[in-house]
Amino acid sequence: MKERLLQEFEMIYGDSKRCHIYFAPGRVNLIGEHIDYSGGYVMPCALTMGTYGVARKREDRKLCFSSLNMDKVIVEKSLDEIKPDPDNDWTNYLLGVIAAFAKEGYEIEQGLDLMLYGTIPSGAGLSSSASVEVLMGFVLKELFGLDVSGRRLALAGQWAEHEYCGVNCGIMDQFAVAMGKKDHAVYLNTGNLSYEYVPVELKGVKLVLANSNKKHALNESAYNDRRRECEEALRNLQEVMGIEALCQLDPDTFDTCQKAIRDEDCRRRARHAVMENARTKKAVEVLKQGDIEAFGRLLNESHQSLSQDYEVTGDEMDALAEAAWEQPGVYGSRMTGGGFGGCTVSLVREEDVPSFIENTGKKYTEKTSLKADFYVVEIGGGPVVLL
């Protein structure tokens, strides 16, 4: 891989002198969906698929970006003219991180040449955007010797997503990418960013991702609407109790006060947030006990809540999860990511993986006329320098 990347960089930029190679992972969220902007607990893990970057400093202030996934065309910008612009397209993810660093007082006085290559399927809900953002921040940190923590990398990526890409996302994706640890999930309190690593020991069990190939664009979907509905539910509850986030409530307390939420849709969004937070806390307990069956049941409950109360699955994601539930050797399956397309994550007994892929794919195609792509994935670590 390293030799190929250097060869591609040389073909695009003329030579590969003074280059370094970097990698930032994608992520899959095991459980704790759509609650990172409601102060909830989430449990993502980094993947071994992600984004590679080959980069070097320039002597001027020019930024030259290219991507092997985007026809290898060089896009030129300047450090002196960084601003959000829809015409920037995918480079907004990069420019936004540079702007976030500048906002925090980090001095970047030279430009750079950067070539990207991503192995995350676009639109699959595996945080290709967060992977690119964290990679950009990590490249800046390493190339320019900046004292930037993993936490700060995550926050810079989130700011870029908000201000340059129009997605009002929570912190989970960027945090999981920046702080991933091999064979561990990140149990993150999104309210205060405290976290712990939870070992994920899947003896005889595989994590299988199924890409629905139902494409989605979060800033054109109901993602931002869901966040606004949660905010309205919180405002209603704050009229009768002193809370700062929906996920400060436990299920019993929510039952007693939910009528304060005047809109029925907003009430169901809040119910999902509270119950999903409780499921995530329970998931930590059962994982530490090695109870994969109980963990799988929590995944199924999470999907049902995302479908019925949060309404972010859609026919395709429901069909994919339901097809998975019918297969032998499946402990649990659910939608992961922002929704309205993307992937499911399933826990599958190792010997049943081939039949799971064949039969789930067949049933999904029969219901939707779409073809799913399957990936048996491993849990990886955070960003690294490869060369």
Coordinates of C-alpha atoms in Angstrom, one line a residue:
M1 CA 0.0 0.0 0.0
K2 CA 2.8 2.5 0.9
E3 CA 4.6 2.0 -2.4
R4 CA 1.4 2.4 -4.4
L5 CA 0.4 5.6 -2.6
L6 CA 3.9 7.1 -3.2
Q7 CA 3.7 6.1 -6.9
E8 CA 0.3 7.7 -7.2
F9 CA 1.5 10.9 -5.4
E10 CA 4.4 11.1 -7.8
M11 CA 2.1 10.8 -10.8
I12 CA 0.0 13.6 -9.5
Y13 CA 2.6 16.0 -8.1
G14 CA 5.7 15.2 -10.1
D15 CA 7.8 13.6 -7.3
S16 CA 7.3 12.2 -3.9
K17 CA 10.3 13.8 -2.1
R18 CA 9.8 14.7 1.6
C19 CA 6.5 12.9 1.7
H20 CA 4.9 11.2 4.8
I21 CA 2.0 8.8 4.8
Y22 CA -0.8 9.0 7.4
F23 CA -3.9 7.0 8.2
A24 CA -7.1 7.8 10.1
P25 CA -9.8 5.1 10.6
G26 CA -13.5 5.1 9.9
R27 CA -15.8 4.1 12.7
V28 CA -18.9 2.0 13.4
N29 CA -21.1 2.8 16.3
L30 CA -22.1 -0.4 18.1
I31 CA -24.9 1.2 20.1
G32 CA -25.9 4.7 21.3
E33 CA -27.4 6.2 18.1
H34 CA -28.6 9.7 17.6
I35 CA -27.9 10.7 21.2
D36 CA -24.5 12.3 21.1
Y37 CA -26.2 15.7 20.6
S38 CA -28.5 15.0 23.6
G39 CA -25.7 14.4 26.2
G40 CA -25.9 10.6 26.0
Y41 CA -23.5 7.7 26.2
V42 CA -22.3 6.2 23.0
M43 CA -20.2 3.1 22.2
P44 CA -18.4 3.4 18.8
C45 CA -15.2 1.7 17.7
A46 CA -12.6 2.6 15.1
L47 CA -12.2 0.3 12.0
T48 CA -9.3 -0.9 10.1
M49 CA -10.7 0.7 6.9
G50 CA -10.3 4.4 6.7
T51 CA -8.5 7.2 4.9
Y52 CA -4.9 7.4 3.8
G53 CA -3.1 10.6 3.2
V54 CA 0.2 11.4 1.6
A55 CA 1.4 14.9 2.5
R56 CA 4.4 17.3 2.5
K57 CA 5.0 20.9 3.2
R58 CA 5.2 23.5 0.5
E59 CA 7.5 26.6 0.5
D60 CA 4.5 28.9 -0.4
R61 CA 1.0 29.3 1.1
K62 CA -0.7 27.2 -1.5
L63 CA -2.9 24.2 -0.6
C64 CA -3.0 21.5 -3.3
F65 CA -5.5 18.7 -2.6
S66 CA -6.2 15.6 -4.7
S67 CA -8.0 12.3 -4.1
L68 CA -7.6 9.0 -5.7
N69 CA -11.4 8.6 -5.1
M70 CA -12.1 11.9 -7.0
D71 CA -10.4 11.5 -10.4
K72 CA -7.0 12.6 -9.1
V73 CA -7.6 16.2 -10.0
I74 CA -5.6 18.8 -8.0
V75 CA -7.8 21.4 -6.3
E76 CA -5.8 24.5 -5.4
K77 CA -6.6 26.8 -2.5
S78 CA -4.7 29.4 -0.5
L79 CA -4.2 29.7 3.2
D80 CA -5.1 33.3 2.8
E81 CA -8.6 32.6 1.3
I82 CA -10.1 29.9 3.4
K83 CA -13.9 30.2 3.7
P84 CA -16.9 27.9 3.5
D85 CA -18.3 27.7 0.0
P86 CA -20.6 25.0 -1.5
D87 CA -18.5 25.0 -4.6
N88 CA -15.6 23.7 -2.6
D89 CA -17.4 20.3 -2.5
W90 CA -15.3 17.7 -0.6
T91 CA -12.4 20.1 0.2
N92 CA -14.7 21.8 2.7
Y93 CA -13.9 19.0 5.1
L94 CA -10.2 19.8 4.8
L95 CA -10.5 23.6 4.7
G96 CA -12.8 23.5 7.7
V97 CA -10.3 21.8 9.8
I98 CA -7.5 24.2 8.8
A99 CA -9.9 27.0 9.7
A100 CA -10.6 25.4 13.1
F101 CA -6.9 25.2 13.9
A102 CA -6.4 28.8 12.9
K103 CA -9.4 29.8 15.1
E104 CA -7.7 28.1 18.1
G105 CA -4.5 30.0 17.5
Y106 CA -2.3 27.3 15.8
E107 CA 0.0 28.9 13.3
I108 CA 0.2 27.3 9.9
E109 CA 2.4 29.5 7.8
Q110 CA 3.2 27.1 4.9
G111 CA 0.9 25.3 2.4
L112 CA 1.0 21.6 1.7
D113 CA 0.4 19.0 -1.0
L114 CA -2.0 16.4 0.1
M115 CA -3.3 13.3 -1.7
L116 CA -6.2 11.2 -0.1
Y117 CA -7.3 7.7 -0.7
G118 CA -10.3 6.3 1.2
T119 CA -11.3 2.7 1.7
I120 CA -14.6 3.5 3.4
P121 CA -17.6 3.2 1.1
S122 CA -19.0 6.6 0.5
G123 CA -22.5 7.2 2.0
A124 CA -22.3 4.0 4.0
G125 CA -22.7 5.7 7.4
L126 CA -19.1 4.7 8.5
S127 CA -17.9 8.3 9.0
S128 CA -15.9 8.8 5.9
S129 CA -16.2 12.5 6.6
A130 CA -15.0 12.3 10.2
S131 CA -12.1 10.1 9.0
V132 CA -11.1 12.8 6.5
E133 CA -11.4 15.6 9.1
V134 CA -9.4 13.8 11.7
L135 CA -6.8 12.8 9.1
M136 CA -6.4 16.5 8.1
G137 CA -6.0 17.6 11.7
F138 CA -3.5 14.8 12.3
V139 CA -1.5 15.7 9.2
L140 CA -1.3 19.4 10.4
K141 CA -0.2 18.2 13.9
E142 CA 2.6 16.0 12.5
L143 CA 3.8 18.1 9.6
F144 CA 4.0 21.3 11.6
G145 CA 4.8 19.9 15.1
L146 CA 1.7 21.2 16.7
D147 CA 0.8 20.3 20.3
V148 CA -2.8 19.0 19.6
S149 CA -4.5 16.3 21.6
G150 CA -6.8 13.6 20.2
R151 CA -9.7 15.4 21.9
R152 CA -8.8 18.6 20.1
L153 CA -8.6 16.8 16.8
A154 CA -12.1 15.6 17.3
L155 CA -13.5 19.0 18.2
A156 CA -11.8 20.6 15.2
G157 CA -13.4 18.0 12.9
Q158 CA -16.8 18.6 14.5
W159 CA -16.5 22.4 14.1
A160 CA -15.6 21.9 10.4
E161 CA -18.6 19.7 9.9
H162 CA -20.9 22.4 11.4
E163 CA -19.4 25.5 9.9
Y164 CA -18.1 24.3 6.5
C165 CA -20.3 21.3 5.6
G166 CA -23.7 22.2 7.0
V167 CA -24.2 19.1 9.3
N168 CA -25.0 19.9 12.9
C169 CA -23.5 16.7 14.1
G170 CA -22.6 15.5 17.6
I171 CA -19.0 14.7 18.7
M172 CA -19.2 10.9 18.5
D173 CA -17.8 10.3 15.0
Q174 CA -14.8 12.5 15.2
F175 CA -14.0 11.3 18.8
A176 CA -14.2 7.6 17.9
V177 CA -11.8 8.2 14.9
A178 CA -9.4 10.3 16.8
M179 CA -9.4 8.2 20.0
G180 CA -9.9 4.7 18.7
K181 CA -8.1 1.7 20.3
K182 CA -7.6 -1.7 18.8
D183 CA -10.1 -4.4 19.9
H184 CA -11.9 -1.8 22.2
A185 CA -15.0 0.3 22.0
V186 CA -14.9 3.9 23.2
Y187 CA -17.6 4.3 25.9
L188 CA -18.0 8.1 25.7
N189 CA -20.1 10.5 27.8
T190 CA -20.9 13.1 25.1
G191 CA -22.0 15.5 27.8
N192 CA -18.6 16.0 29.2
L193 CA -16.3 14.0 26.9
S194 CA -15.2 11.6 29.7
Y195 CA -14.6 8.1 28.3
E196 CA -13.3 4.7 29.0
Y197 CA -12.2 1.8 26.7
V198 CA -14.3 -1.3 26.9
P199 CA -12.8 -4.5 25.6
V200 CA -14.8 -6.1 22.8
E201 CA -14.0 -9.8 22.9
L202 CA -15.8 -11.5 20.1
K203 CA -14.6 -15.1 20.4
G204 CA -16.1 -17.0 17.5
V205 CA -18.3 -14.0 16.5
K206 CA -17.7 -11.5 13.7
L207 CA -18.8 -8.0 13.1
V208 CA -20.4 -7.8 9.7
L209 CA -21.4 -4.5 8.1
A210 CA -24.0 -4.5 5.4
N211 CA -24.1 -1.5 3.1
S212 CA -27.6 -0.9 1.9
N213 CA -26.4 1.1 -1.0
K214 CA -29.3 3.5 -0.3
K215 CA -27.3 6.7 -0.7
H216 CA -27.9 9.5 1.7
A217 CA -26.6 13.0 2.3
L218 CA -27.0 14.1 5.9
N219 CA -27.3 17.8 5.2
E220 CA -30.1 17.1 2.8
S221 CA -31.9 14.6 5.1
A222 CA -34.0 14.8 8.3
Y223 CA -30.9 14.6 10.4
N224 CA -30.9 18.3 11.3
D225 CA -34.7 18.2 11.8
R226 CA -34.3 15.4 14.4
R227 CA -31.8 17.5 16.3
R228 CA -34.2 20.5 16.3
E229 CA -37.0 18.2 17.6
C230 CA -34.9 17.0 20.5
E231 CA -34.0 20.6 21.3
E232 CA -37.7 21.5 21.4
A233 CA -38.5 18.5 23.6
L234 CA -35.7 19.6 26.0
R235 CA -37.1 23.2 26.2
N236 CA -40.5 21.8 27.1
L237 CA -39.0 19.6 29.8
Q238 CA -37.0 22.5 31.2
E239 CA -40.2 24.3 31.9
V240 CA -41.0 21.7 34.6
M241 CA -37.5 20.4 35.7
G242 CA -33.9 21.5 35.9
I243 CA -32.0 19.5 33.2
E244 CA -29.5 20.5 30.6
A245 CA -29.8 17.5 28.3
L246 CA -32.4 14.8 27.5
C247 CA -30.1 12.0 28.5
Q248 CA -29.9 13.2 32.0
L249 CA -33.2 11.5 32.5
D250 CA -33.6 7.8 33.3
P251 CA -36.6 5.9 31.8
D252 CA -38.7 6.0 35.0
T253 CA -38.3 9.8 35.3
F254 CA -39.1 10.3 31.6
D255 CA -42.3 8.3 32.0
T256 CA -43.5 10.7 34.8
C257 CA -42.7 13.9 32.9
Q258 CA -43.1 13.1 29.2
K259 CA -46.5 14.8 28.9
A260 CA -44.6 18.1 29.4
I261 CA -43.5 17.7 25.8
R262 CA -46.3 19.1 23.8
D263 CA -45.6 17.8 20.3
E264 CA -46.1 14.0 19.9
D265 CA -43.2 13.7 17.4
C266 CA -40.9 15.5 19.7
R267 CA -42.0 13.2 22.6
R268 CA -41.1 10.1 20.6
R269 CA -37.7 11.6 19.7
A270 CA -37.0 12.2 23.4
R271 CA -38.2 8.7 24.3
H272 CA -35.7 7.3 21.9
A273 CA -32.9 9.4 23.4
V274 CA -33.6 8.4 27.0
M275 CA -34.1 4.7 26.2
E276 CA -31.1 4.4 23.9
N277 CA -28.9 6.0 26.6
A278 CA -30.1 3.4 29.1
R279 CA -29.5 0.6 26.5
T280 CA -25.9 1.8 26.0
K281 CA -25.2 1.8 29.7
K282 CA -26.6 -1.8 29.9
A283 CA -24.4 -2.7 26.9
V284 CA -21.3 -1.9 28.8
E285 CA -22.3 -4.2 31.6
V286 CA -23.1 -7.2 29.3
L287 CA -19.9 -6.7 27.2
K288 CA -17.8 -6.7 30.3
Q289 CA -19.5 -10.0 31.3
G290 CA -18.9 -11.4 27.9
D291 CA -22.7 -11.9 27.3
I292 CA -22.9 -11.5 23.5
E293 CA -26.5 -12.8 23.4
A294 CA -27.7 -10.0 25.7
F295 CA -25.6 -7.5 23.7
G296 CA -27.3 -8.6 20.5
R297 CA -30.7 -8.2 22.0
L298 CA -29.8 -4.6 22.8
L299 CA -28.8 -4.0 19.2
N300 CA -32.2 -5.2 18.0
E301 CA -34.0 -3.0 20.5
S302 CA -31.9 -0.1 19.3
H303 CA -33.0 -0.6 15.7
Q304 CA -36.6 -0.9 16.6
S305 CA -36.4 2.4 18.5
L306 CA -34.6 4.1 15.7
S307 CA -37.4 2.9 13.3
Q308 CA -40.5 3.6 15.4
D309 CA -39.6 6.5 17.7
Y310 CA -36.9 8.3 15.9
E311 CA -37.9 7.4 12.3
V312 CA -34.5 7.5 10.7
T313 CA -34.3 4.0 9.2
G314 CA -36.5 3.9 6.2
D315 CA -37.8 0.9 4.3
E316 CA -34.3 -0.2 3.1
M317 CA -32.6 -0.2 6.5
D318 CA -35.6 -1.9 8.1
A319 CA -35.5 -4.6 5.3
L320 CA -31.8 -5.2 5.9
A321 CA -32.1 -5.5 9.6
E322 CA -35.2 -7.7 9.4
A323 CA -33.5 -10.0 6.9
A324 CA -30.5 -10.3 9.3
W325 CA -32.7 -11.2 12.3
E326 CA -34.1 -14.2 10.3
Q327 CA -30.7 -15.8 9.8
P328 CA -29.2 -18.6 12.0
G329 CA -26.2 -17.5 14.1
V330 CA -27.2 -13.9 14.3
Y331 CA -27.1 -12.4 17.8
G332 CA -28.3 -8.9 16.8
S333 CA -28.4 -6.4 14.0
R334 CA -29.2 -2.7 13.7
M335 CA -28.8 0.4 11.6
T336 CA -25.7 2.3 12.4
G337 CA -24.8 5.9 11.6
G338 CA -27.0 8.9 10.7
G339 CA -29.7 6.8 9.0
F340 CA -31.8 7.2 5.9
G341 CA -29.4 4.7 4.2
G342 CA -26.0 3.5 5.1
C343 CA -25.1 0.3 6.9
T344 CA -26.3 -2.2 9.4
V345 CA -23.9 -3.8 11.9
S346 CA -24.6 -7.4 12.8
L347 CA -23.1 -9.8 15.3
V348 CA -22.8 -13.2 13.5
R349 CA -21.4 -16.5 14.6
E350 CA -18.2 -17.0 12.6
E351 CA -19.2 -20.3 10.9
D352 CA -22.5 -18.8 9.8
V353 CA -21.0 -15.7 8.1
P354 CA -21.0 -17.0 4.6
S355 CA -24.6 -18.1 4.7
F356 CA -25.6 -14.9 6.5
I357 CA -24.2 -12.8 3.7
E358 CA -25.8 -14.9 1.0
N359 CA -29.2 -15.2 2.5
T360 CA -29.5 -11.7 4.0
G361 CA -28.4 -10.2 0.7
K362 CA -30.9 -12.3 -1.2
K363 CA -33.8 -11.3 1.0
Y364 CA -32.8 -7.7 1.0
T365 CA -32.7 -7.6 -2.8
E366 CA -36.1 -9.3 -3.0
K367 CA -37.7 -6.6 -0.8
T368 CA -35.9 -3.6 -2.2
S369 CA -34.4 -4.4 -5.6
L370 CA -31.1 -3.1 -4.2
K371 CA -27.9 -5.1 -3.8
A372 CA -26.2 -4.9 -0.4
D373 CA -22.4 -5.1 0.0
F374 CA -21.0 -6.9 3.0
Y375 CA -17.8 -6.3 5.0
V376 CA -16.4 -8.5 7.7
V377 CA -14.6 -5.9 9.8
E378 CA -12.0 -5.7 12.6
I379 CA -11.8 -3.1 15.3
G380 CA -8.7 -0.9 14.8
G381 CA -6.9 2.0 16.4
G382 CA -6.7 5.8 16.0
P383 CA -4.7 7.9 13.5
V384 CA -1.1 6.9 12.8
V385 CA 2.0 7.9 10.8
L386 CA 2.8 5.0 8.4
L387 CA 5.9 6.6 6.8

